[in-house]
PDB file of C-alpha atoms in Angstrom:
ATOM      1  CA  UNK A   1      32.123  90.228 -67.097  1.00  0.00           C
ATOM      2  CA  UNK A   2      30.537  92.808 -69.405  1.00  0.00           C
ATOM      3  CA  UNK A   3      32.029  93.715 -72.795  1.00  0.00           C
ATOM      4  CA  UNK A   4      30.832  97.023 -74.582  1.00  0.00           C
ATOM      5  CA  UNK A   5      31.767  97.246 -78.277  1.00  0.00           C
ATOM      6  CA  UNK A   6      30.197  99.226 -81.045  1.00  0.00           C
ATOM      7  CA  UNK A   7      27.566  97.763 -83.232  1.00  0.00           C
ATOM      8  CA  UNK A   8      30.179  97.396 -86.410  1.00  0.00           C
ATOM      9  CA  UNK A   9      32.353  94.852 -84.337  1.00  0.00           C
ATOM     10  CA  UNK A  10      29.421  92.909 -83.125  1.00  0.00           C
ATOM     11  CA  UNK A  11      27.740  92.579 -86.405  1.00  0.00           C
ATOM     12  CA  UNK A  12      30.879  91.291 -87.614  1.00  0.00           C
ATOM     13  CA  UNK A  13      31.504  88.974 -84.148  1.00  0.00           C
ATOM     14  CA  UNK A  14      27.904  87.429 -84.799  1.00  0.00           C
ATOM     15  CA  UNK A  15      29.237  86.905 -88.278  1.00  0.00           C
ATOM     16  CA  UNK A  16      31.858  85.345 -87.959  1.00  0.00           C
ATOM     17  CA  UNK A  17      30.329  83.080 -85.314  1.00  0.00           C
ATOM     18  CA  UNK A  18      27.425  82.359 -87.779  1.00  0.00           C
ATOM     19  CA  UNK A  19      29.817  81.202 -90.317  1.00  0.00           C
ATOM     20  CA  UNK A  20      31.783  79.102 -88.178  1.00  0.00           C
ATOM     21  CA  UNK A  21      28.897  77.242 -86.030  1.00  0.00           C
ATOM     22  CA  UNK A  22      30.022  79.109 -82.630  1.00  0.00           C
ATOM     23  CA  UNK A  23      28.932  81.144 -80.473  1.00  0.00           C
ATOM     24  CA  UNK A  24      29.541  85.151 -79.790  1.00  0.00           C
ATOM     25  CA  UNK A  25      31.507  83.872 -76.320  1.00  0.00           C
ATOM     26  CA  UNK A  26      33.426  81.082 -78.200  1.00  0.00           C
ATOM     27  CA  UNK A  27      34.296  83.759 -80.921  1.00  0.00           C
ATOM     28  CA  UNK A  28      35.171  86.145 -78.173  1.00  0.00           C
ATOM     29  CA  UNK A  29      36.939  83.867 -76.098  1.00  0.00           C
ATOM     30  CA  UNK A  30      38.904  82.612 -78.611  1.00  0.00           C
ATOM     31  CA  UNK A  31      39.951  86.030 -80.049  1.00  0.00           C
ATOM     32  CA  UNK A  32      40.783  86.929 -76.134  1.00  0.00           C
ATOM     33  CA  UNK A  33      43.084  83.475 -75.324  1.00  0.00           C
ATOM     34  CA  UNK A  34      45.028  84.117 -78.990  1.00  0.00           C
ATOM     35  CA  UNK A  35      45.888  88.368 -77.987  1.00  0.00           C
ATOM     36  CA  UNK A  36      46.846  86.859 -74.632  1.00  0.00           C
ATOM     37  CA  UNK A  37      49.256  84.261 -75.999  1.00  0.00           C
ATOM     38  CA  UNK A  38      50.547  86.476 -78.877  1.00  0.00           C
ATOM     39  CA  UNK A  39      51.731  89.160 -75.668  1.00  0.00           C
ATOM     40  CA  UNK A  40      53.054  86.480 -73.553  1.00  0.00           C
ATOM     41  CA  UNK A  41      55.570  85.632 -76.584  1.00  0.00           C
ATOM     42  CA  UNK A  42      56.033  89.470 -77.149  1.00  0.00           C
ATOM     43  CA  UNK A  43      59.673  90.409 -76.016  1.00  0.00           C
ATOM     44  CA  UNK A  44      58.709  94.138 -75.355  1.00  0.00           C
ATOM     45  CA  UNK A  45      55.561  93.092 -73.964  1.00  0.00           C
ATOM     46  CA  UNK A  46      57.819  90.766 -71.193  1.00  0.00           C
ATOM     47  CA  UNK A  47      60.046  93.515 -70.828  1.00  0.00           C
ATOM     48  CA  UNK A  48      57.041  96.076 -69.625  1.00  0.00           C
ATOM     49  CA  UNK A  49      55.880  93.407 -67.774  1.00  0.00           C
ATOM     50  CA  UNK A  50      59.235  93.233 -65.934  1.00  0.00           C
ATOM     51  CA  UNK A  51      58.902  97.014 -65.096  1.00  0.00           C
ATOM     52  CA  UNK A  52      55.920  96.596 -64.201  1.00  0.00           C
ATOM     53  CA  UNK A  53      56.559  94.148 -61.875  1.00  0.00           C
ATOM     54  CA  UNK A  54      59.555  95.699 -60.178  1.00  0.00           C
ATOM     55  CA  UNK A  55      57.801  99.036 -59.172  1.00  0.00           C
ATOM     56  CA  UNK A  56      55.113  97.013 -57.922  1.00  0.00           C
ATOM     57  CA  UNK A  57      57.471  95.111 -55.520  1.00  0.00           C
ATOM     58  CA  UNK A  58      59.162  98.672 -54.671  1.00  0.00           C
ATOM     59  CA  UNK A  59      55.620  99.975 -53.733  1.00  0.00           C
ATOM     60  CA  UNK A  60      55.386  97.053 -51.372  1.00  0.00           C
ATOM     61  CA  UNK A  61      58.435  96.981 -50.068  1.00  0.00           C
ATOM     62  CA  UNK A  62      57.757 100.738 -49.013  1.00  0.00           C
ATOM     63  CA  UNK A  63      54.489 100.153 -47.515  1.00  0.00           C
ATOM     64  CA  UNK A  64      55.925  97.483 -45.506  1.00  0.00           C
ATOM     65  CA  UNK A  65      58.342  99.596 -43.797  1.00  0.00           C
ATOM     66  CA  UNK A  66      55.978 101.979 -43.022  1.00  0.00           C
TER      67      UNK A  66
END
């Protein structure tokens, strides 16, 4: 996987993996596994999710009968 973020944000990533005694990927995957978590408890977030899901299965179901 590639990640593109502007210099500010990596200067600060290095930082903050500097400080800490990590590195830019633990920093990074850390950041990535808490925003994850923090959605999956997110009512609206579950809720989109739902929608999501439900058109999804329409789109299938449609192709199917095709």
């Amino acid at each position: 996987m590639t990640l593109r973020i502007d210099r500010t944000l990596a200067d600060r990533v290095r930082t903050v993996a500097e400080v800490e005694g990590l590195t830019v990927s633990d920093v990074i995957r850390a950041a990535l596994t808490e925003h994850v978590e923090r959605r999956r408890r997110d009512p609206e977030f579950q809720a989109l999710l739902r929608r999501n899901l439900k058109r999804h299965q329409e789109l299938l179901n449609m192709l199917a009968d095709s």
